């Protein structure tokens, strides 16, 4: 198969590495890719959300399958454009991608399907939102309704903090169009985990689970980010619990989407909270997570390509998804100033030294080559340093040894990724 992978982050580098192992792969293109993906296939200078250019390229290159990495092209209608052009795409339609593209739509579906989730209200008026927060109290969660690259969520511990978040999003425009409306939710308490499944119509097949670390600082302090690291499998959430969560949180949603005439097909990533009363949905995402995918895919032993090809045909590959019994840790190395104003341009060294360590793999995200062909920082989340180990402790030790082998001016990372899993 000739495959076009869309995206440029650590998730896409991990997907490229996984797809490259498939005996069914004959050519791999990555649009736009990064210096890491260039070692696995052919990078193409097309933006991930430039749907017309992606379609044109796929037709010219006789691509058999388009694999979307990030959410933005799906929300922009990539799968619909593929269908119109007779191209296979392993992702949901624009209507189904609203599950991630609109927090309020996702809530509406949950309520209709009976999916356990926090109480939430949508607001288009900052004044009304501020009044609601005062009445509801804190802690409380403020979410930008639209796509905000994982940074449009504020878990406010006080009423004032929540109201300030509303002003920043709705009045000051900190999240752009994504924050023109907001969803205010009750705060769920428990362990947060990420559940992944292949879905087609009303059916879902479990992939696996991971645990993300969203806040910038150790011990879950500071603002939310796109994710600062992950561990797979998460503690206290075994395969049986994952199947139960699919029954409770995913399959009812799939039936509701079919009822609405907008069936979902693709990868569902359900962010959920393991509360004292059982799992509750935080949000749906319509693709693999980042950095969860880096940890999860490192453990994958089965062939991902046939499963994605089946999704593109609106069916599930019945071949079981298999994983190593080992644990995996992903530690994100970020640029100084992330998530607010990351500093770029610093020269990165030591990746080869890190990958020479046993069990360590480095996936690139916010990187590029400068005029001297040096690898430099080009974004907020720069690298995912990942490792496998027979235990979480071994994987963690290996990952942090990899982190220590890499350097650039301003590198930042959390030191407690996976600590809760020990």
Tab-separated table of C-alpha atoms in Angstrom:
chain	number	residue	atom	x	y	z
A	1	UNK	CA	0.000	0.000	0.000
A	2	UNK	CA	1.027	3.563	-0.707
A	3	UNK	CA	0.172	5.645	2.369
A	4	UNK	CA	-0.096	9.380	3.015
A	5	UNK	CA	0.244	10.231	6.707
A	6	UNK	CA	-0.974	13.720	7.599
A	7	UNK	CA	0.699	15.735	10.373
A	8	UNK	CA	4.057	16.827	11.748
A	9	UNK	CA	4.197	16.042	15.479
A	10	UNK	CA	5.508	13.358	17.784
A	11	UNK	CA	2.331	11.339	17.251
A	12	UNK	CA	2.933	11.344	13.504
A	13	UNK	CA	6.580	10.339	13.944
A	14	UNK	CA	5.400	7.418	16.113
A	15	UNK	CA	2.717	6.491	13.563
A	16	UNK	CA	5.286	6.662	10.750
A	17	UNK	CA	7.627	4.354	12.680
A	18	UNK	CA	4.763	1.914	13.305
A	19	UNK	CA	3.528	1.940	9.702
A	20	UNK	CA	7.075	1.540	8.379
A	21	UNK	CA	7.235	-1.888	10.065
A	22	UNK	CA	4.287	-3.219	8.040
A	23	UNK	CA	5.124	-5.744	5.309
A	24	UNK	CA	2.150	-4.334	3.397
A	25	UNK	CA	3.713	-0.861	3.064
A	26	UNK	CA	5.321	0.028	-0.278
A	27	UNK	CA	5.572	3.824	0.035
A	28	UNK	CA	5.080	6.278	2.899
A	29	UNK	CA	4.532	10.014	2.415
A	30	UNK	CA	4.204	12.409	5.359
A	31	UNK	CA	2.627	15.865	4.957
A	32	UNK	CA	4.294	18.003	6.142
A	33	UNK	CA	6.292	15.707	8.449
A	34	UNK	CA	9.405	16.661	10.388
A	35	UNK	CA	13.119	15.770	10.270
A	36	UNK	CA	12.389	12.553	12.164
A	37	UNK	CA	9.703	11.312	9.768
A	38	UNK	CA	12.024	12.079	6.823
A	39	UNK	CA	14.115	9.085	7.931
A	40	UNK	CA	11.103	6.784	7.547
A	41	UNK	CA	9.444	8.033	4.377
A	42	UNK	CA	9.144	11.044	2.089
A	43	UNK	CA	8.149	14.377	3.604
A	44	UNK	CA	5.836	16.495	1.489
A	45	UNK	CA	5.644	20.277	1.914
A	46	UNK	CA	1.863	20.447	2.339
A	47	UNK	CA	0.202	21.753	5.501
A	48	UNK	CA	-1.880	19.280	7.500
A	49	UNK	CA	-5.028	21.401	7.046
A	50	UNK	CA	-4.514	22.176	3.339
A	51	UNK	CA	-7.174	19.694	2.286
A	52	UNK	CA	-7.269	20.538	-1.467
A	53	UNK	CA	-3.487	20.187	-1.793
A	54	UNK	CA	-3.526	16.890	0.125
A	55	UNK	CA	-6.188	15.508	-2.206
A	56	UNK	CA	-4.314	16.610	-5.316
A	57	UNK	CA	-1.080	15.034	-4.096
A	58	UNK	CA	-2.782	11.775	-3.106
A	59	UNK	CA	-4.343	11.439	-6.549
A	60	UNK	CA	-1.087	12.250	-8.341
A	61	UNK	CA	0.829	9.693	-6.284
A	62	UNK	CA	-1.912	7.064	-6.500
A	63	UNK	CA	-2.084	6.829	-2.723
A	64	UNK	CA	-4.055	3.842	-1.427
A	65	UNK	CA	-4.723	5.169	2.073
A	66	UNK	CA	-4.698	8.530	3.848
A	67	UNK	CA	-4.011	8.368	7.586
A	68	UNK	CA	-4.909	11.589	9.425
A	69	UNK	CA	-2.812	12.309	12.519
A	70	UNK	CA	-4.175	15.533	14.072
A	71	UNK	CA	-7.784	16.606	14.541
A	72	UNK	CA	-7.763	19.886	12.570
A	73	UNK	CA	-7.874	18.368	9.036
A	74	UNK	CA	-10.689	16.027	10.088
A	75	UNK	CA	-12.735	18.903	11.481
A	76	UNK	CA	-11.970	20.740	8.223
A	77	UNK	CA	-13.498	17.869	6.205
A	78	UNK	CA	-10.508	15.818	5.005
A	79	UNK	CA	-12.417	12.511	5.066
A	80	UNK	CA	-15.336	14.047	3.117
A	81	UNK	CA	-12.968	15.416	0.473
A	82	UNK	CA	-11.307	12.002	0.217
A	83	UNK	CA	-14.660	10.302	-0.297
A	84	UNK	CA	-15.583	12.790	-3.031
A	85	UNK	CA	-12.275	12.090	-4.781
A	86	UNK	CA	-12.538	8.306	-4.426
A	87	UNK	CA	-9.694	8.117	-1.905
A	88	UNK	CA	-9.604	5.932	1.217
A	89	UNK	CA	-9.244	7.788	4.520
A	90	UNK	CA	-8.903	6.197	7.972
A	91	UNK	CA	-10.771	8.944	9.788
A	92	UNK	CA	-14.270	10.281	10.490
A	93	UNK	CA	-16.365	12.628	8.402
A	94	UNK	CA	-16.554	16.319	9.255
A	95	UNK	CA	-19.967	15.780	10.864
A	96	UNK	CA	-18.647	12.960	13.069
A	97	UNK	CA	-15.447	14.891	13.887
A	98	UNK	CA	-17.641	17.424	15.701
A	99	UNK	CA	-17.266	15.075	18.657
A	100	UNK	CA	-13.902	16.763	19.133
A	101	UNK	CA	-14.450	19.969	17.203
A	102	UNK	CA	-17.284	21.134	19.464
A	103	UNK	CA	-17.299	20.469	23.212
A	104	UNK	CA	-20.970	21.455	23.387
A	105	UNK	CA	-21.932	19.021	20.610
A	106	UNK	CA	-20.042	16.265	22.412
A	107	UNK	CA	-21.991	17.024	25.606
A	108	UNK	CA	-25.259	16.931	23.697
A	109	UNK	CA	-24.407	13.479	22.319
A	110	UNK	CA	-23.404	12.222	25.770
A	111	UNK	CA	-26.667	13.353	27.321
A	112	UNK	CA	-28.706	11.760	24.520
A	113	UNK	CA	-26.749	8.497	24.724
A	114	UNK	CA	-26.753	8.271	28.515
A	115	UNK	CA	-22.956	8.452	28.739
A	116	UNK	CA	-21.808	9.390	32.266
A	117	UNK	CA	-20.137	12.812	32.144
A	118	UNK	CA	-19.867	15.978	34.203
A	119	UNK	CA	-22.744	18.442	34.142
A	120	UNK	CA	-21.972	21.215	31.666
A	121	UNK	CA	-23.485	24.311	30.083
A	122	UNK	CA	-22.549	26.188	26.894
A	123	UNK	CA	-22.293	29.982	26.908
A	124	UNK	CA	-21.945	32.522	24.127
A	125	UNK	CA	-22.079	35.469	26.550
A	126	UNK	CA	-19.121	36.095	28.857
A	127	UNK	CA	-21.427	37.885	31.306
A	128	UNK	CA	-23.753	34.877	31.530
A	129	UNK	CA	-20.814	32.506	31.964
A	130	UNK	CA	-19.354	34.625	34.760
A	131	UNK	CA	-22.727	34.710	36.540
A	132	UNK	CA	-23.127	30.932	36.194
A	133	UNK	CA	-19.670	30.344	37.700
A	134	UNK	CA	-20.545	32.538	40.689
A	135	UNK	CA	-23.714	30.535	41.249
A	136	UNK	CA	-22.083	27.127	40.695
A	137	UNK	CA	-18.919	27.689	42.724
A	138	UNK	CA	-15.473	26.117	42.439
A	139	UNK	CA	-13.566	24.012	41.621
A	140	UNK	CA	-14.994	24.216	38.124
A	141	UNK	CA	-13.769	23.632	34.572
A	142	UNK	CA	-13.778	26.179	31.724
A	143	UNK	CA	-13.372	24.794	28.195
A	144	UNK	CA	-13.091	26.587	24.880
A	145	UNK	CA	-15.881	25.103	22.754
A	146	UNK	CA	-13.697	24.664	19.661
A	147	UNK	CA	-10.274	23.223	18.853
A	148	UNK	CA	-7.461	24.703	20.953
A	149	UNK	CA	-4.621	22.169	20.552
A	150	UNK	CA	-5.201	20.747	24.017
A	151	UNK	CA	-4.677	24.112	25.690
A	152	UNK	CA	-8.265	25.370	25.857
A	153	UNK	CA	-9.082	23.870	29.249
A	154	UNK	CA	-8.739	25.584	32.625
A	155	UNK	CA	-9.379	23.553	35.776
A	156	UNK	CA	-10.079	26.467	38.104
A	157	UNK	CA	-9.707	26.065	41.850
A	158	UNK	CA	-11.480	29.363	42.620
A	159	UNK	CA	-14.415	31.307	41.211
A	160	UNK	CA	-12.119	34.213	40.368
A	161	UNK	CA	-9.746	31.969	38.409
A	162	UNK	CA	-12.631	30.526	36.385
A	163	UNK	CA	-14.091	33.949	35.673
A	164	UNK	CA	-10.686	35.233	34.562
A	165	UNK	CA	-10.427	32.259	32.189
A	166	UNK	CA	-13.796	33.193	30.661
A	167	UNK	CA	-12.657	36.793	30.159
A	168	UNK	CA	-9.406	35.686	28.548
A	169	UNK	CA	-11.134	33.290	26.152
A	170	UNK	CA	-14.317	35.186	25.313
A	171	UNK	CA	-13.383	38.859	25.720
A	172	UNK	CA	-9.630	38.964	25.106
A	173	UNK	CA	-9.647	36.210	22.462
A	174	UNK	CA	-6.805	34.122	23.898
A	175	UNK	CA	-8.099	31.020	22.083
A	176	UNK	CA	-9.237	32.749	18.904
A	177	UNK	CA	-12.429	31.448	17.323
A	178	UNK	CA	-12.269	28.337	19.533
A	179	UNK	CA	-13.066	30.445	22.587
A	180	UNK	CA	-15.947	32.514	21.200
A	181	UNK	CA	-18.203	30.152	23.123
A	182	UNK	CA	-17.265	28.150	26.204
A	183	UNK	CA	-18.511	25.108	28.080
A	184	UNK	CA	-18.534	25.333	31.873
A	185	UNK	CA	-18.395	21.931	33.596
A	186	UNK	CA	-18.426	20.549	37.089
A	187	UNK	CA	-14.991	19.320	38.141
A	188	UNK	CA	-14.504	15.551	38.168
A	189	UNK	CA	-12.128	14.042	40.727
A	190	UNK	CA	-10.069	10.881	40.259
A	191	UNK	CA	-7.406	9.359	38.025
A	192	UNK	CA	-7.507	10.531	34.407
A	193	UNK	CA	-6.837	7.918	31.712
A	194	UNK	CA	-6.991	7.764	27.911
A	195	UNK	CA	-8.868	4.923	26.196
A	196	UNK	CA	-8.379	4.079	22.500
A	197	UNK	CA	-10.586	2.031	20.181
A	198	UNK	CA	-11.122	1.358	16.495
A	199	UNK	CA	-14.742	2.229	15.672
A	200	UNK	CA	-17.039	1.639	12.732
A	201	UNK	CA	-20.765	2.316	12.912
A	202	UNK	CA	-22.111	0.875	16.168
A	203	UNK	CA	-19.134	-1.399	16.828
A	204	UNK	CA	-15.876	-0.723	18.660
A	205	UNK	CA	-12.738	-2.803	19.110
A	206	UNK	CA	-10.405	-2.025	21.969
A	207	UNK	CA	-6.887	-0.838	21.162
A	208	UNK	CA	-5.525	-0.004	24.615
A	209	UNK	CA	-4.986	2.721	27.185
A	210	UNK	CA	-2.447	5.208	28.474
A	211	UNK	CA	-2.248	7.986	31.050
A	212	UNK	CA	-1.322	11.520	30.025
A	213	UNK	CA	0.192	14.248	32.227
A	214	UNK	CA	-1.387	17.455	30.988
A	215	UNK	CA	-0.106	20.223	33.240
A	216	UNK	CA	3.236	21.866	32.571
A	217	UNK	CA	4.761	21.350	36.022
A	218	UNK	CA	5.622	18.500	38.354
A	219	UNK	CA	2.834	17.269	40.645
A	220	UNK	CA	0.249	18.540	38.151
A	221	UNK	CA	0.927	22.241	38.655
A	222	UNK	CA	0.684	25.144	36.228
A	223	UNK	CA	-1.400	25.537	33.074
A	224	UNK	CA	-2.713	22.736	30.873
A	225	UNK	CA	-0.674	21.790	27.826
A	226	UNK	CA	-1.078	19.431	24.902
A	227	UNK	CA	0.504	16.802	27.161
A	228	UNK	CA	3.883	16.514	28.881
A	229	UNK	CA	4.264	12.748	28.924
A	230	UNK	CA	2.435	9.447	29.182
A	231	UNK	CA	2.617	5.952	30.616
A	232	UNK	CA	1.129	2.782	29.123
A	233	UNK	CA	-0.516	0.736	30.468
A	234	UNK	CA	-1.964	2.904	33.240
A	235	UNK	CA	-2.132	1.548	36.776
A	236	UNK	CA	-5.487	0.183	37.955
A	237	UNK	CA	-7.093	0.132	34.499
A	238	UNK	CA	-6.601	-3.354	33.045
A	239	UNK	CA	-8.062	-4.794	29.834
A	240	UNK	CA	-11.276	-5.881	31.558
A	241	UNK	CA	-11.796	-2.377	32.947
A	242	UNK	CA	-11.054	-0.927	29.528
A	243	UNK	CA	-13.705	-3.159	27.907
A	244	UNK	CA	-16.200	-2.115	30.585
A	245	UNK	CA	-15.407	1.543	29.835
A	246	UNK	CA	-16.045	0.932	26.125
A	247	UNK	CA	-19.479	-0.471	26.989
A	248	UNK	CA	-20.283	2.497	29.202
A	249	UNK	CA	-18.706	5.459	27.400
A	250	UNK	CA	-18.075	4.628	23.737
A	251	UNK	CA	-20.574	2.130	22.344
A	252	UNK	CA	-23.668	4.126	23.449
A	253	UNK	CA	-22.175	7.215	21.779
A	254	UNK	CA	-21.604	5.259	18.551
A	255	UNK	CA	-25.264	4.172	18.524
A	256	UNK	CA	-26.385	7.762	19.057
A	257	UNK	CA	-24.177	8.973	16.192
A	258	UNK	CA	-25.735	6.333	13.908
A	259	UNK	CA	-29.200	7.435	15.040
A	260	UNK	CA	-28.333	11.007	14.067
A	261	UNK	CA	-27.235	9.928	10.603
A	262	UNK	CA	-23.583	10.804	11.252
A	263	UNK	CA	-21.943	7.440	11.990
A	264	UNK	CA	-18.396	7.492	13.311
A	265	UNK	CA	-15.556	5.538	11.814
A	266	UNK	CA	-11.935	5.829	12.810
A	267	UNK	CA	-9.974	5.948	16.045
A	268	UNK	CA	-11.770	7.184	19.156
A	269	UNK	CA	-9.676	8.467	22.037
A	270	UNK	CA	-11.891	8.836	25.076
A	271	UNK	CA	-10.427	10.893	27.889
A	272	UNK	CA	-12.078	9.702	31.073
A	273	UNK	CA	-11.917	10.150	34.829
A	274	UNK	CA	-11.943	7.139	37.125
A	275	UNK	CA	-14.144	8.568	39.879
A	276	UNK	CA	-15.388	6.955	43.089
A	277	UNK	CA	-18.705	6.249	41.345
A	278	UNK	CA	-17.130	4.807	38.187
A	279	UNK	CA	-15.607	6.120	34.952
A	280	UNK	CA	-16.988	9.356	33.523
A	281	UNK	CA	-16.231	10.949	30.185
A	282	UNK	CA	-14.103	14.091	30.085
A	283	UNK	CA	-13.992	14.415	26.291
A	284	UNK	CA	-13.911	12.548	22.997
A	285	UNK	CA	-11.046	12.931	20.550
A	286	UNK	CA	-11.305	11.598	17.021
A	287	UNK	CA	-7.698	10.425	16.519
A	288	UNK	CA	-4.721	9.030	18.391
A	289	UNK	CA	-3.543	11.144	21.319
A	290	UNK	CA	-0.244	12.954	21.653
A	291	UNK	CA	1.859	12.000	23.688
A	292	UNK	CA	-0.208	8.881	24.537
A	293	UNK	CA	0.273	7.434	21.028
A	294	UNK	CA	4.043	7.502	21.428
A	295	UNK	CA	3.885	5.301	24.539
A	296	UNK	CA	1.025	3.104	23.308
A	297	UNK	CA	2.440	2.431	19.818
A	298	UNK	CA	5.856	1.608	21.232
A	299	UNK	CA	4.220	-1.449	22.841
A	300	UNK	CA	2.242	-2.499	19.725
A	301	UNK	CA	3.294	-5.849	18.265
A	302	UNK	CA	0.538	-6.316	15.657
A	303	UNK	CA	0.361	-4.664	12.224
A	304	UNK	CA	-1.407	-1.296	12.373
A	305	UNK	CA	-1.766	-0.804	8.606
A	306	UNK	CA	-4.476	-3.450	7.908
A	307	UNK	CA	-6.525	-2.122	10.821
A	308	UNK	CA	-6.413	1.430	9.428
A	309	UNK	CA	-7.155	0.200	5.911
A	310	UNK	CA	-10.239	-1.629	7.207
A	311	UNK	CA	-11.480	1.538	8.930
A	312	UNK	CA	-11.242	3.392	5.636
A	313	UNK	CA	-13.636	0.795	4.213
A	314	UNK	CA	-16.094	1.317	7.093
A	315	UNK	CA	-15.346	-1.997	8.747
A	316	UNK	CA	-13.213	-3.374	11.552
A	317	UNK	CA	-10.284	-5.700	10.982
A	318	UNK	CA	-11.092	-8.655	13.231
A	319	UNK	CA	-7.398	-9.433	13.816
A	320	UNK	CA	-6.767	-8.774	17.514
A	321	UNK	CA	-4.591	-5.822	18.449
A	322	UNK	CA	-1.618	-7.160	20.392
A	323	UNK	CA	0.857	-5.445	22.678
A	324	UNK	CA	4.070	-6.299	24.430
A	325	UNK	CA	3.697	-7.012	28.144
A	326	UNK	CA	6.319	-4.336	28.737
A	327	UNK	CA	5.577	-0.853	30.064
A	328	UNK	CA	6.264	2.286	28.053
A	329	UNK	CA	6.984	5.832	29.186
A	330	UNK	CA	6.950	8.970	27.035
A	331	UNK	CA	8.578	12.150	28.400
A	332	UNK	CA	8.005	15.372	26.470
A	333	UNK	CA	10.928	17.767	26.238
A	334	UNK	CA	9.509	21.239	25.639
A	335	UNK	CA	10.874	24.656	24.762
A	336	UNK	CA	11.371	27.264	27.438
A	337	UNK	CA	8.209	29.397	27.670
A	338	UNK	CA	5.805	26.639	26.578
A	339	UNK	CA	2.770	26.669	26.543
A	340	UNK	CA	2.491	30.487	26.460
A	341	UNK	CA	5.433	31.699	24.316
A	342	UNK	CA	7.904	28.938	23.464
A	343	UNK	CA	11.431	30.031	22.534
A	344	UNK	CA	12.610	28.573	19.217
A	345	UNK	CA	15.877	28.361	17.281
A	346	UNK	CA	18.151	26.591	19.803
A	347	UNK	CA	20.342	23.783	18.404
A	348	UNK	CA	19.461	20.280	19.674
A	349	UNK	CA	22.151	17.694	20.397
A	350	UNK	CA	22.274	14.172	21.780
A	351	UNK	CA	19.367	12.376	20.078
A	352	UNK	CA	21.664	9.690	18.653
A	353	UNK	CA	23.220	9.217	22.102
A	354	UNK	CA	19.755	8.801	23.632
A	355	UNK	CA	18.662	6.253	21.034
A	356	UNK	CA	21.839	4.266	21.600
A	357	UNK	CA	20.522	3.467	25.092
A	358	UNK	CA	18.642	0.206	25.551
A	359	UNK	CA	14.902	0.485	24.959
A	360	UNK	CA	14.949	4.214	24.129
A	361	UNK	CA	13.283	5.829	21.094
A	362	UNK	CA	13.050	9.567	20.404
A	363	UNK	CA	10.128	10.953	18.401
A	364	UNK	CA	10.476	14.465	16.999
A	365	UNK	CA	7.692	17.078	17.074
A	366	UNK	CA	8.638	20.773	17.148
A	367	UNK	CA	11.880	20.449	15.177
A	368	UNK	CA	13.357	21.611	11.892
A	369	UNK	CA	16.739	21.864	10.219
A	370	UNK	CA	18.447	25.254	9.917
A	371	UNK	CA	20.602	26.483	7.027
A	372	UNK	CA	23.555	24.565	8.471
A	373	UNK	CA	21.506	21.321	8.535
A	374	UNK	CA	21.501	21.429	12.327
A	375	UNK	CA	18.408	20.211	14.170
A	376	UNK	CA	16.793	23.137	15.985
A	377	UNK	CA	13.782	23.870	18.177
A	378	UNK	CA	10.772	24.935	16.089
A	379	UNK	CA	7.792	24.558	18.439
A	380	UNK	CA	6.550	24.204	21.995
A	381	UNK	CA	6.662	20.440	22.431
A	382	UNK	CA	9.969	19.514	20.817
A	383	UNK	CA	10.680	15.832	21.454
A	384	UNK	CA	9.043	12.762	22.986
A	385	UNK	CA	11.703	10.649	24.639
A	386	UNK	CA	10.213	7.180	25.027
A	387	UNK	CA	11.352	3.888	26.480
A	388	UNK	CA	10.209	0.309	26.982
A	389	UNK	CA	10.971	-1.682	30.119
A	390	UNK	CA	9.918	-4.886	31.807
A	391	UNK	CA	8.506	-2.705	34.596
A	392	UNK	CA	7.283	0.877	34.799
A	393	UNK	CA	10.336	1.700	36.905
A	394	UNK	CA	12.708	0.306	34.268
A	395	UNK	CA	10.913	2.141	31.447
A	396	UNK	CA	10.961	5.334	33.476
A	397	UNK	CA	14.664	5.047	34.305
A	398	UNK	CA	15.486	4.440	30.642
A	399	UNK	CA	13.346	7.341	29.403
A	400	UNK	CA	14.920	9.810	31.808
A	401	UNK	CA	18.392	8.539	30.915
A	402	UNK	CA	17.446	9.397	27.335
A	403	UNK	CA	16.292	12.858	28.401
A	404	UNK	CA	19.609	13.486	30.151
A	405	UNK	CA	21.514	12.566	26.982
A	406	UNK	CA	19.757	15.329	25.006
A	407	UNK	CA	20.360	19.045	25.399
A	408	UNK	CA	19.568	22.497	24.058
A	409	UNK	CA	19.398	25.935	25.616
A	410	UNK	CA	16.036	26.211	27.357
A	411	UNK	CA	14.983	22.551	27.376
A	412	UNK	CA	12.237	21.838	29.925
A	413	UNK	CA	10.483	18.678	31.066
A	414	UNK	CA	8.554	17.180	33.955
A	415	UNK	CA	10.499	14.896	36.273
A	416	UNK	CA	7.497	12.889	37.532
A	417	UNK	CA	6.085	11.239	34.403
A	418	UNK	CA	4.822	7.776	35.384
A	419	UNK	CA	5.389	8.309	39.108
A	420	UNK	CA	1.710	7.633	39.895
A	421	UNK	CA	1.928	4.299	38.068
A	422	UNK	CA	4.609	2.986	40.438
